Coordinates of C-alpha atoms in Angstrom, one line a residue:
M133 CA 3.9 -11.7 -21.3
F134 CA 6.5 -14.3 -20.4
F135 CA 5.5 -14.3 -16.6
F136 CA 1.8 -14.2 -17.6
F137 CA 2.1 -17.1 -19.9
F138 CA 4.0 -19.2 -17.3
G139 CA 1.4 -18.2 -14.7
L140 CA -1.4 -19.8 -16.9
I141 CA 0.7 -22.9 -17.2
F142 CA 1.3 -23.1 -13.4
I143 CA -2.5 -22.6 -12.8
Y144 CA -3.4 -25.4 -15.3
Y145 CA -0.9 -27.9 -13.9
N146 CA -1.1 -26.7 -10.3
K147 CA 2.6 -26.4 -10.0
F148 CA 5.1 -24.4 -7.9
Y149 CA 8.8 -24.3 -7.5
F150 CA 10.8 -23.7 -4.3
I151 CA 14.4 -22.7 -5.0
E152 CA 17.1 -22.4 -2.3
Y153 CA 20.6 -21.0 -2.8
L154 CA 23.1 -21.4 0.0
F155 CA 25.7 -18.5 0.2
F156 CA 27.7 -19.8 3.1
F157 CA 27.5 -22.0 6.2
L158 CA 29.2 -20.7 9.3
N159 CA 29.0 -22.2 12.8
S160 CA 25.7 -24.1 12.1
C161 CA 24.2 -20.8 10.8
S162 CA 23.4 -20.8 7.1
L163 CA 22.7 -17.8 4.9
I164 CA 20.2 -19.0 2.3
Y165 CA 18.4 -17.0 -0.4
V166 CA 15.0 -18.6 -1.1
I167 CA 12.7 -18.1 -4.0
L168 CA 9.1 -19.4 -4.2
I169 CA 7.5 -19.4 -7.7
D170 CA 3.8 -20.3 -8.1
W171 CA 0.9 -18.9 -10.1
M172 CA 0.2 -16.0 -7.6
V173 CA 3.8 -14.8 -7.9
L174 CA 3.9 -15.0 -11.7
M175 CA 0.6 -13.3 -12.2
F176 CA 1.4 -10.5 -9.8
I177 CA 4.8 -9.9 -11.3
S178 CA 3.3 -9.8 -14.8
F179 CA 0.9 -7.2 -13.7
I180 CA 3.5 -5.1 -12.0
F181 CA 5.7 -5.2 -15.1
L182 CA 2.9 -4.2 -17.3
I183 CA 1.7 -1.3 -15.2
S184 CA 5.2 -0.1 -14.4
S185 CA 6.3 -0.2 -18.0
M186 CA 3.2 1.9 -19.0
I187 CA 3.9 4.3 -16.1
M188 CA 7.6 4.7 -17.3
L189 CA 6.3 5.5 -20.8
Y190 CA 3.9 8.0 -19.3
S191 CA 6.7 9.5 -17.1
M192 CA 8.9 10.2 -20.2
E193 CA 6.4 12.8 -21.3
Y194 CA 5.0 13.8 -17.9
M195 CA 8.4 14.5 -16.3
N196 CA 10.0 15.7 -19.6
L197 CA 10.9 19.3 -18.4
D198 CA 12.0 18.1 -14.9
L199 CA 15.7 18.7 -14.2
N200 CA 16.1 15.5 -12.1
K201 CA 14.4 13.2 -14.6
F202 CA 17.1 10.6 -14.5
R203 CA 17.0 10.4 -10.7
F204 CA 13.3 9.9 -10.8
L205 CA 13.4 7.0 -13.3
L206 CA 16.2 5.4 -11.3
L207 CA 14.1 5.6 -8.1
M208 CA 11.1 4.1 -9.9
N209 CA 13.1 1.2 -11.1
L210 CA 14.5 0.6 -7.6
F211 CA 10.9 0.7 -6.3
I212 CA 9.8 -2.0 -8.6
M213 CA 12.9 -4.1 -7.9
F214 CA 12.2 -4.1 -4.2
M215 CA 8.6 -5.0 -4.8
V216 CA 9.6 -8.0 -6.9
L217 CA 12.1 -9.1 -4.1
L218 CA 9.1 -8.9 -1.7
I219 CA 6.9 -11.0 -3.9
I220 CA 9.2 -13.9 -4.7
S221 CA 10.4 -14.4 -1.1
P222 CA 9.0 -17.0 1.2
N223 CA 11.8 -16.2 3.7
L224 CA 11.4 -13.4 6.3
I225 CA 15.0 -12.1 5.9
S226 CA 14.6 -11.5 2.2
I227 CA 11.0 -10.2 2.8
L228 CA 12.5 -7.6 5.1
L229 CA 14.9 -6.6 2.4
G230 CA 12.1 -5.8 0.0
W231 CA 9.8 -4.4 2.7
D232 CA 12.4 -2.0 4.1
G233 CA 13.5 -1.1 0.5
L234 CA 9.9 0.0 -0.3
G235 CA 9.7 2.2 2.7
M236 CA 13.0 4.0 1.9
I237 CA 12.4 4.5 -1.8
S238 CA 8.8 5.7 -1.1
F239 CA 10.4 8.3 1.2
C240 CA 12.7 9.5 -1.6
L241 CA 9.8 9.6 -4.0
V242 CA 7.4 11.5 -1.7
V243 CA 10.1 14.0 -0.9
Y244 CA 11.0 14.4 -4.7
Y245 CA 9.6 18.0 -5.2
Q246 CA 11.6 19.2 -2.0
N247 CA 9.1 21.8 -0.6
K248 CA 7.7 22.1 2.9
K249 CA 4.6 19.9 2.1
S250 CA 6.8 17.1 0.6
F251 CA 9.2 17.1 3.6
N252 CA 6.4 16.9 6.1
S253 CA 4.5 14.2 4.1
S254 CA 7.7 12.1 3.5
L255 CA 8.6 12.2 7.2
I256 CA 5.2 10.9 8.3
T257 CA 5.3 8.3 5.5
V258 CA 8.7 7.0 6.4
I259 CA 8.1 6.9 10.2
L260 CA 4.9 4.9 9.9
N261 CA 6.5 2.6 7.4
R262 CA 9.4 2.1 9.8
M263 CA 6.9 0.9 12.4
G264 CA 5.9 -1.8 10.0
D265 CA 9.6 -2.7 9.6
L266 CA 10.0 -3.0 13.4
F267 CA 7.0 -5.4 13.5
I268 CA 8.7 -7.6 10.8
I269 CA 11.9 -7.6 12.8
I270 CA 10.1 -8.7 15.9
V271 CA 8.6 -11.6 14.0
L272 CA 12.0 -12.4 12.5
I273 CA 13.5 -12.7 16.0
W274 CA 10.6 -14.7 17.2
M275 CA 11.0 -17.2 14.4
L276 CA 14.3 -18.2 15.9
N277 CA 12.1 -20.6 17.9
F278 CA 11.4 -22.6 14.8
G279 CA 14.9 -22.9 13.4
S280 CA 13.9 -21.6 10.0
W281 CA 12.8 -18.2 8.6
N282 CA 10.7 -19.8 5.8
F283 CA 7.1 -19.2 6.6
I284 CA 6.0 -22.0 4.2
F285 CA 6.9 -24.5 6.9
L286 CA 4.9 -22.9 9.7
N287 CA 1.8 -25.1 9.3
Y288 CA 3.9 -27.9 10.9
Y289 CA 4.0 -25.9 14.2
N290 CA 0.3 -25.4 14.8
N291 CA 0.4 -27.0 18.3
L292 CA 2.7 -24.2 19.5
N293 CA 1.4 -21.0 21.1
Y294 CA 4.2 -19.1 19.3
L295 CA 2.1 -18.6 16.2
F296 CA -0.3 -16.5 18.1
Y297 CA 2.3 -13.7 18.7
M298 CA 3.7 -14.0 15.2
S299 CA 0.3 -13.6 13.6
F300 CA -0.4 -10.6 15.8
F301 CA 2.8 -8.8 14.6
I302 CA 2.4 -9.8 11.0
M303 CA -1.1 -8.3 11.1
L304 CA 0.2 -5.1 12.6
A305 CA 2.9 -4.9 9.9
S306 CA 0.3 -5.4 7.2
L307 CA -1.9 -2.6 8.7
T308 CA 1.0 -0.1 8.7
K309 CA 1.9 -0.7 5.0
S310 CA -1.7 -0.9 3.8
A311 CA -2.7 2.3 5.9
Q312 CA -5.5 0.8 7.9
I313 CA -6.7 2.4 11.1
P314 CA -4.8 3.7 13.2
F315 CA -2.0 4.1 10.6
S316 CA -4.1 5.7 7.9
S317 CA -2.7 9.2 8.0
W318 CA 0.3 8.7 5.7
L319 CA -1.7 7.6 2.6
P320 CA -3.4 10.9 1.7
L321 CA -0.2 12.9 2.6
A322 CA 1.8 10.7 0.1
M323 CA -0.1 12.5 -2.6
A324 CA 2.7 15.1 -2.5
A325 CA 4.7 12.9 -4.8
P326 CA 4.4 13.2 -8.6
T327 CA 1.5 11.7 -10.3
P328 CA 3.3 8.6 -11.8
V329 CA 4.6 7.8 -8.3
S330 CA 1.0 7.9 -7.0
S331 CA -0.1 5.6 -9.8
L332 CA 2.6 3.1 -9.0
V333 CA 2.4 3.2 -5.3
H334 CA -1.4 3.1 -4.9
S335 CA -2.1 0.5 -7.6
S336 CA 0.2 -2.5 -7.3
T337 CA 3.2 -2.0 -5.1
L338 CA 3.4 -0.2 -1.7
V339 CA -0.2 -0.2 -0.5
T340 CA -0.9 -3.8 -1.7
A341 CA 2.3 -5.1 0.0
G342 CA 0.5 -5.5 3.3
I343 CA -2.4 -7.4 1.5
Y344 CA 0.2 -9.7 -0.3
L345 CA 1.9 -10.4 3.1
M346 CA -1.5 -11.4 4.6
I347 CA -2.2 -13.6 1.7
R348 CA 1.1 -15.4 2.0
F349 CA 0.7 -15.8 5.8
N350 CA -2.9 -16.9 5.5
E351 CA -2.1 -20.4 7.1
L352 CA -1.2 -18.5 10.3
F353 CA -4.6 -16.9 10.6
N354 CA -6.8 -19.8 10.5
N355 CA -9.1 -20.0 13.5
M356 CA -7.4 -16.9 15.1
I357 CA -9.3 -14.2 16.9
F358 CA -7.2 -11.6 15.0
M359 CA -9.4 -12.1 11.9
K360 CA -12.4 -10.7 13.8
I361 CA -10.4 -7.8 15.0
L362 CA -9.2 -7.2 11.4
L363 CA -12.7 -7.4 10.1
I364 CA -13.8 -4.6 12.5
V365 CA -10.7 -2.5 11.6
S366 CA -11.3 -2.9 7.9
C367 CA -15.0 -2.0 8.2
L368 CA -14.1 1.2 10.1
T369 CA -11.4 2.2 7.7
M370 CA -13.9 1.7 4.7
L371 CA -16.4 3.9 6.5
M372 CA -13.8 6.7 7.4
S373 CA -12.3 6.7 3.9
G374 CA -15.7 6.8 2.2
L375 CA -16.9 9.7 4.3
N376 CA -13.7 11.7 3.8
A377 CA -13.9 11.2 0.0
I378 CA -17.4 12.7 0.0
F379 CA -16.3 16.0 1.5
E380 CA -12.8 16.2 -0.1
F381 CA -12.1 18.6 -3.0
D382 CA -8.6 17.6 -3.9
L383 CA -8.8 15.2 -6.9
K384 CA -5.7 13.2 -5.9
K385 CA -6.8 12.9 -2.3
I386 CA -10.2 11.6 -3.4
I387 CA -8.5 8.9 -5.4
A388 CA -6.3 8.2 -2.4
F389 CA -9.3 7.8 -0.1
S390 CA -10.8 5.5 -2.7
T391 CA -7.6 3.4 -2.6
L392 CA -7.9 3.2 1.2
S393 CA -11.5 2.1 0.9
Q394 CA -10.7 -0.7 -1.6
V395 CA -7.7 -1.9 0.4
S396 CA -10.0 -2.2 3.4
F397 CA -12.4 -4.1 1.1
M398 CA -9.6 -6.6 0.3
F399 CA -8.9 -7.0 4.0
M400 CA -12.6 -7.9 4.5
I401 CA -12.4 -10.6 1.9
L402 CA -9.3 -12.0 3.6
C403 CA -11.2 -12.1 6.9
M404 CA -13.8 -14.2 5.2
G405 CA -11.1 -16.7 4.3
K406 CA -11.4 -16.3 0.5
I407 CA -7.7 -16.0 -0.6
E408 CA -8.3 -16.4 -4.4
M409 CA -11.1 -13.9 -4.5
C410 CA -8.9 -11.3 -2.7
F411 CA -6.1 -12.0 -5.1
F412 CA -8.5 -11.7 -8.1
Y413 CA -9.7 -8.3 -6.8
L414 CA -6.1 -7.2 -6.1
L415 CA -5.2 -7.6 -9.8
M416 CA -8.3 -5.8 -11.0
H417 CA -7.8 -3.0 -8.5
A418 CA -4.2 -2.6 -9.8
L419 CA -5.4 -2.1 -13.4
F420 CA -8.1 0.5 -12.8
K421 CA -6.5 2.4 -10.1
S422 CA -3.3 3.0 -12.2
M423 CA -5.5 4.1 -15.0
M424 CA -7.3 6.5 -12.6
F425 CA -4.2 8.2 -11.5
L426 CA -2.7 8.4 -15.0
S427 CA -5.9 10.0 -16.5
S428 CA -6.2 12.3 -13.5
G429 CA -2.6 13.4 -14.0
I430 CA -3.3 14.5 -17.6
L431 CA -6.4 16.5 -16.4
I432 CA -4.3 18.2 -13.6
L433 CA -1.5 18.9 -16.0
N434 CA -3.8 20.6 -18.5
M435 CA -5.4 22.6 -15.7
N436 CA -2.1 24.3 -14.9
N437 CA -1.5 21.9 -11.9
N438 CA -4.8 22.8 -10.3
Q439 CA -6.3 19.8 -8.2
D440 CA -9.4 21.4 -7.0
I441 CA -12.5 19.8 -8.6
R442 CA -14.5 22.9 -7.9
K443 CA -12.4 24.8 -10.4
M444 CA -12.9 22.1 -13.1
G445 CA -16.0 21.1 -15.1
G446 CA -17.0 20.4 -18.6
L447 CA -13.6 18.8 -19.3
I448 CA -15.2 16.2 -21.7
N449 CA -15.5 19.0 -24.2
Y450 CA -11.8 19.9 -24.1
L451 CA -10.1 16.5 -23.2
P452 CA -12.6 13.9 -24.5
F453 CA -10.3 10.8 -24.6
C454 CA -8.8 11.3 -21.1
S455 CA -12.2 12.2 -19.6
L456 CA -13.7 9.0 -21.1
I457 CA -11.0 6.9 -19.7
F458 CA -11.4 8.5 -16.3
M459 CA -15.1 7.8 -16.4
F460 CA -14.5 4.2 -17.3
T461 CA -12.1 3.8 -14.4
L462 CA -14.7 5.2 -12.0
M463 CA -17.4 2.9 -13.4
S464 CA -15.0 0.0 -12.9
L465 CA -14.4 1.1 -9.4
C466 CA -18.1 1.0 -8.7
G467 CA -18.3 -2.5 -10.2
F468 CA -20.5 -1.4 -13.2
P469 CA -21.6 -4.5 -15.2
F470 CA -19.1 -6.0 -17.6
F471 CA -16.1 -3.9 -16.5
C472 CA -13.1 -5.6 -15.1
S473 CA -13.9 -5.3 -11.4
F474 CA -17.5 -6.3 -11.9
Y475 CA -16.6 -9.9 -12.1
S476 CA -14.6 -9.9 -8.8
K477 CA -16.8 -7.5 -6.9
D478 CA -20.1 -9.2 -7.9
L479 CA -18.6 -12.5 -6.9
I480 CA -17.5 -11.1 -3.5
F481 CA -20.8 -9.4 -3.0
E482 CA -22.8 -12.6 -3.6
Y483 CA -20.5 -14.6 -1.3
F484 CA -20.9 -12.0 1.4
L485 CA -24.7 -12.4 1.2
M486 CA -24.3 -16.1 2.0
L487 CA -22.2 -15.7 5.1
N488 CA -23.6 -15.8 8.7
L489 CA -22.5 -12.4 9.8
N490 CA -24.2 -10.0 12.3
F491 CA -26.1 -6.8 11.2
F492 CA -23.1 -4.6 12.1
F493 CA -20.8 -6.0 9.4
F494 CA -23.8 -6.3 7.0
F495 CA -24.7 -2.6 7.4
F496 CA -21.0 -1.4 7.1
F497 CA -20.5 -3.5 4.0
F498 CA -23.6 -2.1 2.2
F499 CA -23.0 1.5 3.4
S500 CA -19.4 1.3 2.2
F501 CA -20.7 0.1 -1.2
F502 CA -23.1 3.0 -1.3
L503 CA -20.3 5.6 -0.3
T504 CA -18.2 4.2 -3.2
F505 CA -21.0 4.9 -5.7
F506 CA -21.6 8.3 -4.1
Y507 CA -18.1 9.8 -4.4
S508 CA -17.6 8.3 -7.9
I509 CA -20.8 10.0 -9.1
R510 CA -19.6 13.2 -7.3
V511 CA -16.3 13.2 -9.2
I512 CA -18.0 12.6 -12.4
Y513 CA -20.4 15.5 -11.8
Y514 CA -17.8 18.0 -10.9
L515 CA -15.3 17.1 -13.6
L516 CA -17.5 16.2 -16.6
M517 CA -21.0 17.5 -16.1
M518 CA -20.6 20.9 -14.5
N519 CA -20.0 24.1 -16.5
F520 CA -16.4 25.0 -17.0
S521 CA -15.5 27.1 -14.0
M522 CA -12.0 28.6 -14.6
F523 CA -12.2 30.4 -18.0
N524 CA -8.6 31.7 -17.6
Y525 CA -7.5 28.1 -18.0
L526 CA -9.0 27.9 -21.6
M527 CA -5.7 29.1 -23.2
I528 CA -3.7 26.6 -21.0
I529 CA -5.5 23.4 -22.1
K530 CA -3.1 21.5 -24.3
F531 CA -3.5 18.6 -26.7
E532 CA -3.2 15.1 -25.3
S533 CA 0.3 13.8 -26.0
L534 CA 1.0 10.7 -28.0
F535 CA 3.0 9.0 -25.2
L536 CA 0.4 9.6 -22.7
I537 CA -2.4 8.3 -24.9
M538 CA -0.5 5.2 -25.9
S539 CA 0.3 4.3 -22.3
M540 CA -3.3 4.7 -21.3
M541 CA -4.7 2.8 -24.3
I542 CA -2.8 -0.4 -23.6
I543 CA -3.8 -0.6 -19.9
S544 CA -7.4 0.4 -20.6
L545 CA -7.9 -2.3 -23.3
I546 CA -6.6 -4.9 -20.8
M547 CA -8.7 -3.3 -18.0
L548 CA -11.9 -3.7 -20.1
F549 CA -11.4 -7.4 -21.1
F550 CA -9.2 -9.1 -18.5
G551 CA -12.0 -9.4 -15.8
S552 CA -14.0 -12.0 -17.7
F553 CA -10.9 -13.7 -19.0
F554 CA -9.4 -14.3 -15.5
M555 CA -12.9 -15.3 -14.3
W556 CA -12.9 -18.1 -16.8
I557 CA -9.4 -19.2 -15.9
M558 CA -10.0 -19.2 -12.0
F559 CA -13.6 -20.5 -12.1
Y560 CA -12.6 -23.8 -10.7
K561 CA -11.2 -22.1 -7.6
F562 CA -14.4 -20.2 -6.8
D563 CA -17.5 -21.6 -5.3
L564 CA -20.7 -21.9 -7.2
I565 CA -23.2 -19.3 -5.8
L566 CA -26.9 -19.5 -6.5
L567 CA -29.0 -16.5 -5.3
E568 CA -32.5 -15.2 -5.8
M569 CA -33.2 -12.5 -8.3
K570 CA -33.8 -9.8 -5.6
F571 CA -30.4 -10.4 -4.1
K572 CA -28.8 -10.7 -7.5
I573 CA -29.9 -7.2 -8.6
L574 CA -29.2 -5.6 -5.2
S575 CA -25.8 -4.1 -6.2
I576 CA -27.4 -2.4 -9.2
L577 CA -30.2 -1.1 -7.1
I578 CA -27.6 0.4 -4.7
L579 CA -25.9 2.1 -7.7
L580 CA -29.2 3.7 -8.9
F581 CA -30.0 4.7 -5.3
G582 CA -26.6 6.4 -4.9
L583 CA -27.2 8.3 -8.2
W584 CA -30.6 9.5 -7.1
F585 CA -29.5 10.3 -3.6
F586 CA -26.4 12.3 -4.8
F587 CA -28.5 14.8 -6.8
E588 CA -31.0 15.1 -3.8
L589 CA -28.3 15.5 -1.3
N590 CA -26.2 17.9 -3.3
N591 CA -28.9 20.6 -3.0
F592 CA -29.3 19.9 0.7
L593 CA -25.6 20.1 1.3
Y594 CA -25.4 23.4 -0.4
S595 CA -28.2 24.8 1.8
M596 CA -26.5 23.4 4.9
K597 CA -22.9 24.4 3.8
Y598 CA -22.1 26.2 7.1
F599 CA -23.0 23.2 9.2
M600 CA -21.4 20.7 6.9
S601 CA -18.1 22.8 6.8
F602 CA -18.0 22.9 10.7
F603 CA -18.6 19.1 10.7
Y604 CA -16.0 18.5 8.0
I605 CA -13.3 20.8 9.7
F606 CA -13.7 19.4 13.2
F607 CA -14.2 15.6 12.4
L608 CA -13.7 14.5 8.9
S609 CA -10.8 16.5 7.7
S610 CA -8.5 14.9 10.3
M611 CA -9.6 11.4 9.3
W612 CA -11.3 10.9 12.7
N613 CA -8.4 12.7 14.5
L614 CA -5.9 10.3 13.1
M615 CA -4.0 13.3 11.8
F616 CA -2.5 13.8 15.3
I617 CA 0.5 11.9 13.8
K618 CA 2.1 15.0 12.4
V619 CA 5.6 16.3 12.1
N620 CA 5.2 18.5 15.1
F621 CA 4.2 15.5 17.1
F622 CA 7.5 13.7 16.3
L623 CA 9.6 16.9 16.7
N624 CA 8.1 17.8 20.0
N625 CA 8.3 14.3 21.5
F626 CA 10.5 11.6 20.0
F627 CA 13.1 13.8 18.3
Y628 CA 13.4 16.0 21.3
V629 CA 14.0 13.0 23.6
S630 CA 16.6 11.5 21.2
S631 CA 18.5 14.7 20.9
L632 CA 18.5 15.1 24.6
M633 CA 19.8 11.6 25.0
Y634 CA 22.4 12.2 22.4
K635 CA 23.7 15.3 24.3
I636 CA 23.6 13.7 27.7
I637 CA 24.9 10.2 26.9
E638 CA 26.6 10.1 23.5
I639 CA 28.6 13.4 23.6
G640 CA 28.3 13.7 27.4
W641 CA 29.1 11.0 30.0
I642 CA 30.3 8.3 27.5
E643 CA 32.8 10.7 25.8
Y644 CA 33.9 12.0 29.2
L645 CA 34.4 8.6 30.9
F646 CA 35.3 6.3 28.0
D647 CA 37.5 8.5 25.8
K648 CA 39.5 10.2 28.6
N649 CA 39.5 8.5 32.0
L650 CA 39.0 4.7 31.0
I651 CA 41.4 4.8 28.1
F652 CA 44.0 6.7 30.1
F653 CA 43.7 4.1 32.9
F654 CA 44.1 1.1 30.5
G655 CA 46.9 2.8 28.5
N656 CA 49.0 3.3 31.6
L657 CA 48.2 -0.2 32.9
M658 CA 49.3 -1.9 29.7
G659 CA 52.3 0.3 29.1
F660 CA 51.0 1.9 25.8
N661 CA 51.3 5.4 24.9
Q662 CA 48.0 7.3 25.5
K663 CA 48.0 9.0 22.1
I664 CA 48.7 5.9 20.1
F665 CA 45.9 4.1 22.0
L666 CA 43.5 6.8 21.5
N667 CA 44.1 6.6 17.8
S668 CA 43.9 2.8 17.6
Y669 CA 41.3 1.7 20.2
K670 CA 38.9 0.9 17.4
I671 CA 41.4 -1.6 15.9
Y672 CA 41.6 -3.4 19.2
I673 CA 37.9 -3.6 19.5
L674 CA 37.8 -5.2 16.0
L675 CA 40.6 -7.7 16.9
F676 CA 38.7 -8.7 20.0
F677 CA 35.6 -9.4 18.0
L678 CA 37.6 -11.5 15.4
W679 CA 39.1 -13.4 18.3
F680 CA 35.7 -14.1 19.7
L681 CA 34.4 -15.4 16.4
I682 CA 37.4 -17.7 16.0
I683 CA 36.6 -19.2 19.4
L684 CA 33.0 -19.7 18.4
M685 CA 34.0 -21.5 15.1
Y686 CA 36.3 -24.0 16.8
N687 CA 33.9 -24.7 19.7

């Protein structure tokens, strides 16, 4: 509440604070920690604290019988801390601290259950996130040309060609963390983590870190060709994730593909140059996506940890409150009128209709909208409208716990009312859009068409199930063959090469030449005993570096 209140004040008075703290100054090199506080930072931190506190309350009951519950809560707190470090930093060194910390803690959380699936998924997650860290480090080195690591000053260097390379690597880093093509394979695999982790990672922290970095670096991307490339990549990712969600039967993976689709939607808004609209939808997405995972976690827990939607059905009769909340989140995902994401999605939809884009982007945008409606209706049909499929689960279904209900109630109330409230606050930052009636009701018509088309296509898919299973196995299940990035790929290529180099160089030639012949030669030359020198050569190397630093300081 504190951060949210001050965020409103900062919006009203249009203020921001830039705070620098100098740790030490050595040889014209200063180590400074920088904090940027504006309305975006305060709003985003308030939402992260709200969602994470409710997820912690949820985890107290959800992970109650787990033996390593304390370690789980500690990792979740570390995850939130690194995300806050990333948000408040306008300095690339401190951004790297939060960026790298998110990747490491996400590895620990995905591998939490310590089975074979968790190990494979966590390894792919950490390697693809490490690629994003590599791109940030390259930008960090490249910014030595500017004499400062604060990206807030970069607009003074627009006449330099250096910004071209910087923007390219920042875009690649954002694509790795936000799981866009070709780095999309880690996001569905990260579903091996516990459900509270999925709720935190997919709503407001890890996946949105790439979006937030692009929002902060938006000055770099003005009039750059990368925005057109990013628009194509985001369109293809929306299409791929929507098609995979239609044919998927794992509930958590369907929600993961919907996250991937919505993150690509945010990238499309960024490519249009509407930063405030993108941030508005980012906050709304954090609310309903966290609720979607929390409610699906209760459904999975009550179905004896079964995640297959074909084995569910009729759950509204057994878990009415949780099923109602889950249906509300899916309606909010679709942009149903007067839910929280309706205000942001409808605004973006109308703005898109006013742009001068070609038919390719126009078609992808509307088709991705249609796919979102389609897989949302499919999940509602399988979970709530079908007959109850697994009768042996009837004795397993438990009551909805008080802690679980309370944590969901708070976020759901904010989710229902915050969209219009934030729209009133931010209205002066948005353009006034006037459209004809036929364009205004186009989104509602697509929703109704998706509803009709689902029930028509459902019978057709059942009759064509052998052909569709062949199509799914050979094309869609591998996410357009992006799943080639598997553990075996790394084990058979990179890890094999690194182990070979370790055997040949590290414990091979270097040990033979340096530790035996070279040290023996220098030991005899300087009159030292060989055994003493072998035990203390590290100290001599350390003294050499200290001597080198003293020379640098006095020069």
